[in-house]
CSV table of C-alpha atoms in Angstrom, one decimal:
chain,number,residue,atom,x,y,z
A,29,SER,CA,122.0,84.6,110.2
A,30,VAL,CA,124.1,87.1,112.1
A,31,ARG,CA,126.8,84.4,112.6
A,32,GLN,CA,127.0,84.0,108.8
A,33,VAL,CA,127.3,87.8,108.3
A,34,LEU,CA,130.2,88.0,110.8
A,35,ASP,CA,131.9,84.8,109.4
A,36,ASP,CA,131.7,86.3,105.9
A,37,ALA,CA,133.3,89.5,107.1
A,38,LEU,CA,136.1,87.5,108.8
A,39,HIS,CA,136.7,86.0,105.3
A,40,GLY,CA,136.8,89.3,103.5
A,41,GLN,CA,133.2,89.5,102.3
A,42,GLN,CA,131.4,92.7,103.3
A,43,THR,CA,127.6,92.6,104.1
A,44,ASP,CA,125.5,95.7,103.7
A,45,ASN,CA,122.0,96.4,105.1
A,46,TYR,CA,121.4,93.2,107.0
A,47,GLN,CA,118.3,93.6,109.1
A,48,LEU,CA,118.0,91.9,112.4
A,49,PRO,CA,116.1,92.1,115.7
A,50,LEU,CA,117.9,92.9,119.0
A,51,PHE,CA,116.4,92.9,122.4
A,52,THR,CA,117.1,95.6,125.0
A,53,LYS,CA,117.9,94.9,128.6
A,54,ASP,CA,114.2,95.7,129.3
A,55,GLY,CA,113.1,93.1,126.7
A,56,ASP,CA,112.0,95.6,124.1
A,57,ARG,CA,112.5,94.5,120.5
A,58,VAL,CA,114.7,96.9,118.3
A,59,GLU,CA,115.1,96.4,114.6
A,60,VAL,CA,118.7,97.1,113.5
A,61,LEU,CA,120.2,97.5,110.0
A,62,LEU,CA,123.8,96.2,110.1
A,63,ASN,CA,126.7,96.7,107.8
A,64,ALA,CA,129.7,94.4,108.5
A,65,THR,CA,133.1,94.7,107.0
A,66,THR,CA,136.5,93.1,107.4
A,67,ARG,CA,139.0,94.8,109.8
A,68,VAL,CA,142.6,94.5,108.7
A,69,ASP,CA,145.9,95.5,110.3
A,70,ALA,CA,148.7,97.5,108.6
A,71,ALA,CA,150.0,94.3,107.0
A,72,GLY,CA,146.6,93.5,105.5
A,73,THR,CA,145.9,90.6,107.8
A,74,ILE,CA,142.3,90.1,108.8
A,75,VAL,CA,142.1,90.9,112.6
A,76,GLY,CA,138.3,91.3,113.1
A,77,VAL,CA,135.1,92.7,112.0
A,78,VAL,CA,133.8,96.3,112.1
A,79,GLY,CA,130.0,96.4,112.4
A,80,VAL,CA,127.9,99.5,112.1
A,81,GLY,CA,124.3,99.3,113.1
A,82,GLN,CA,121.4,101.7,112.9
A,83,ASP,CA,118.2,101.5,114.8
A,84,ILE,CA,115.5,101.4,112.2
A,85,THR,CA,112.6,100.5,114.5
A,86,ALA,CA,110.8,103.8,114.0
A,87,ILE,CA,111.3,103.7,110.2
A,88,ASN,CA,109.9,100.2,110.1
A,89,ASP,CA,106.9,101.2,112.2
A,90,SER,CA,106.3,104.3,109.9
A,91,GLN,CA,106.5,102.1,106.8
A,92,ALA,CA,104.0,99.6,108.4
A,93,GLU,CA,101.6,102.5,109.2
A,94,LEU,CA,101.9,103.9,105.7
A,95,SER,CA,101.2,100.5,104.2
A,96,ARG,CA,98.1,100.2,106.5
A,97,LEU,CA,96.9,103.6,105.4
A,98,ALA,CA,97.4,102.8,101.7
A,99,ASN,CA,95.5,99.6,102.2
A,100,ASP,CA,92.7,101.5,103.9
A,101,LEU,CA,92.6,104.1,101.1
A,102,GLN,CA,92.4,101.3,98.5
A,103,LEU,CA,89.5,99.8,100.4
A,104,VAL,CA,87.7,103.2,100.6
A,105,ILE,CA,88.2,103.7,96.8
A,106,GLU,CA,87.0,100.2,96.0
A,107,ALA,CA,83.9,100.4,98.3
A,108,ALA,CA,82.9,104.0,97.4
A,109,ASN,CA,79.4,104.7,96.1
A,110,ALA,CA,80.9,106.9,93.4
A,111,PRO,CA,82.7,105.9,90.2
A,112,ILE,CA,86.4,106.5,90.7
A,113,PHE,CA,89.1,106.0,88.1
A,114,GLY,CA,92.7,106.8,87.8
A,115,ILE,CA,95.0,107.4,84.9
A,116,ASP,CA,98.8,107.6,84.6
A,117,THR,CA,100.6,110.5,82.9
A,118,ASN,CA,100.0,108.9,79.5
A,119,GLY,CA,96.2,108.7,80.0
A,120,PHE,CA,96.1,104.9,80.6
A,121,VAL,CA,93.7,103.6,83.2
A,122,ASN,CA,95.4,102.5,86.4
A,123,GLU,CA,92.5,102.6,88.8
A,124,TRP,CA,88.8,101.5,88.3
A,125,ASN,CA,86.6,100.9,91.2
A,126,ARG,CA,83.5,98.7,91.5
A,127,LYS,CA,81.1,101.6,91.0
A,128,ALA,CA,82.8,102.6,87.8
A,129,ALA,CA,82.5,99.0,86.6
A,130,ALA,CA,78.8,98.9,87.7
A,131,ILE,CA,77.9,102.1,85.9
A,132,THR,CA,79.8,101.5,82.7
A,133,GLY,CA,79.6,97.7,82.4
A,134,PHE,CA,83.3,97.6,81.8
A,135,SER,CA,85.2,95.4,84.3
A,136,ARG,CA,88.4,96.5,85.9
A,137,GLU,CA,90.2,93.9,83.8
A,138,GLU,CA,88.8,95.3,80.6
A,139,VAL,CA,89.9,98.9,81.2
A,140,MET,CA,93.3,98.6,83.0
A,141,GLY,CA,96.1,99.8,80.9
A,142,LYS,CA,93.8,101.2,78.2
A,143,ASP,CA,93.7,104.8,77.0
A,144,LEU,CA,90.7,106.2,78.9
A,145,VAL,CA,89.7,109.0,76.4
A,146,SER,CA,90.1,107.2,73.1
A,147,ARG,CA,88.6,103.9,74.3
A,148,PHE,CA,85.8,104.9,76.7
A,149,ILE,CA,84.7,108.5,76.0
A,150,THR,CA,82.4,109.2,73.1
A,151,PRO,CA,84.0,110.9,70.1
A,152,GLU,CA,82.2,114.2,70.5
A,153,PHE,CA,83.5,114.6,74.1
A,154,GLN,CA,87.0,113.2,73.7
A,155,ASP,CA,88.5,116.6,73.2
A,156,SER,CA,86.8,118.3,76.2
A,157,VAL,CA,87.4,115.3,78.6
A,158,GLY,CA,91.0,115.1,77.3
A,159,GLU,CA,91.5,118.8,78.1
A,160,VAL,CA,90.2,118.3,81.6
A,161,LEU,CA,92.5,115.4,82.2
A,162,HIS,CA,95.4,117.3,80.5
A,163,LYS,CA,94.9,120.3,82.8
A,164,ALA,CA,94.8,118.0,85.9
A,165,LEU,CA,98.1,116.5,84.7
A,166,GLN,CA,99.5,120.1,84.7
A,167,GLY,CA,98.2,120.6,88.3
A,168,GLU,CA,95.0,122.4,87.4
A,169,GLU,CA,92.1,120.5,88.9
A,170,THR,CA,88.6,120.6,87.6
A,171,ALA,CA,85.3,120.3,89.5
A,172,ASN,CA,81.8,119.6,88.3
A,173,PHE,CA,82.5,118.8,84.6
A,174,GLU,CA,79.5,117.3,82.9
A,175,PHE,CA,79.8,114.8,80.0
A,176,PRO,CA,77.9,111.8,78.7
A,177,LEU,CA,79.4,108.4,78.9
A,178,TYR,CA,78.2,105.4,77.0
A,179,THR,CA,78.2,102.1,78.7
A,180,LYS,CA,79.3,98.8,77.3
A,181,ASP,CA,75.7,98.2,76.3
A,182,GLY,CA,75.4,101.5,74.5
A,183,GLU,CA,73.4,103.2,77.2
A,184,ARG,CA,74.0,107.0,77.7
A,185,VAL,CA,75.0,107.9,81.3
A,186,GLU,CA,75.4,111.6,82.3
A,187,VAL,CA,78.4,112.0,84.6
A,188,LEU,CA,79.6,114.9,86.8
A,189,LEU,CA,83.3,114.6,87.1
A,190,ASN,CA,85.9,116.0,89.5
A,191,ALA,CA,89.5,115.5,88.2
A,192,THR,CA,92.3,115.8,90.7
A,193,THR,CA,96.0,115.7,90.2
A,194,ARG,CA,97.7,112.6,91.6
A,195,ARG,CA,101.2,113.2,93.0
A,196,SER,CA,104.0,110.9,94.2
A,197,ALA,CA,105.5,111.2,97.7
A,198,THR,CA,108.1,113.7,96.3
A,199,GLY,CA,105.3,115.9,94.7
A,200,ALA,CA,105.8,114.8,91.1
A,201,ILE,CA,102.7,114.5,89.1
A,202,VAL,CA,102.0,110.8,88.4
A,203,GLY,CA,98.5,110.9,87.1
A,204,VAL,CA,94.9,111.9,87.7
A,205,VAL,CA,92.2,110.6,90.0
A,206,GLY,CA,88.7,111.2,88.7
A,207,VAL,CA,85.7,111.0,91.0
A,208,GLY,CA,82.3,111.0,89.3
A,209,GLN,CA,78.7,111.0,90.0
A,210,ASN,CA,76.0,109.5,87.9
A,211,ILE,CA,73.5,112.4,87.3
A,212,THR,CA,71.4,110.7,84.6
A,213,GLU,CA,68.3,110.7,86.7
A,214,LEU,CA,68.8,114.3,87.8
A,215,LYS,CA,69.1,115.4,84.2
A,216,ARG,CA,65.9,113.6,83.1
A,217,GLY,CA,63.9,115.0,86.0
C-alpha cells in the first residue's frame, strides 16, 4: 500500500516504481508511478520523505492497446485459411497455425521448437527452402516460391510460399513468417 511505501521511506528503505491510482478533482483516474526515498537533514536524521511521481496513464493505455492488437493478430493468424508458420533466427518453429496443422498433419505441439527445414522439408528441397528462409533472415523477402511438402502420412502437397522477415519493436530481425498456399489441386489441373 502507499502507506507502507511511505512508512518504509521514513525508516530508510527506498521504494522504486510503485504503481498506484490517483483520482483527480474531477474524479478521473490517473495511474502514477511513484519513487519514494528518505529525506534527511544535515546531521543525517530522517526528517521526511521525498516522493517523485510520474503520470503513466497514457503509457498504460498504449500498452493495453498494443496487447489487444497483438491478441487480435494472433487470432487472425490462428484462424487464417492459409498455412502460416514462423521460425526464429535459428530456424526453429515458433508459430504454426491450424491450417498448417491441417495440411501437414503435424500438430502445433509436434513442430514447436523443431528445426523446420531438417525435420519437415523433403531432402531434395531442404537447400532451396533453407536459402529462402536464410534470405528472409537477412531482410530479403521472397514471394511465390513453390516447393513440395510431404505430410505426416507421406502425401505430397504442393505449396506456394511467401517468406517475410519478422522484426522486433526495435527493428532487429527475430525470425521469419511464412504464409503459404496449398496449390496441389491447381498443379494437377
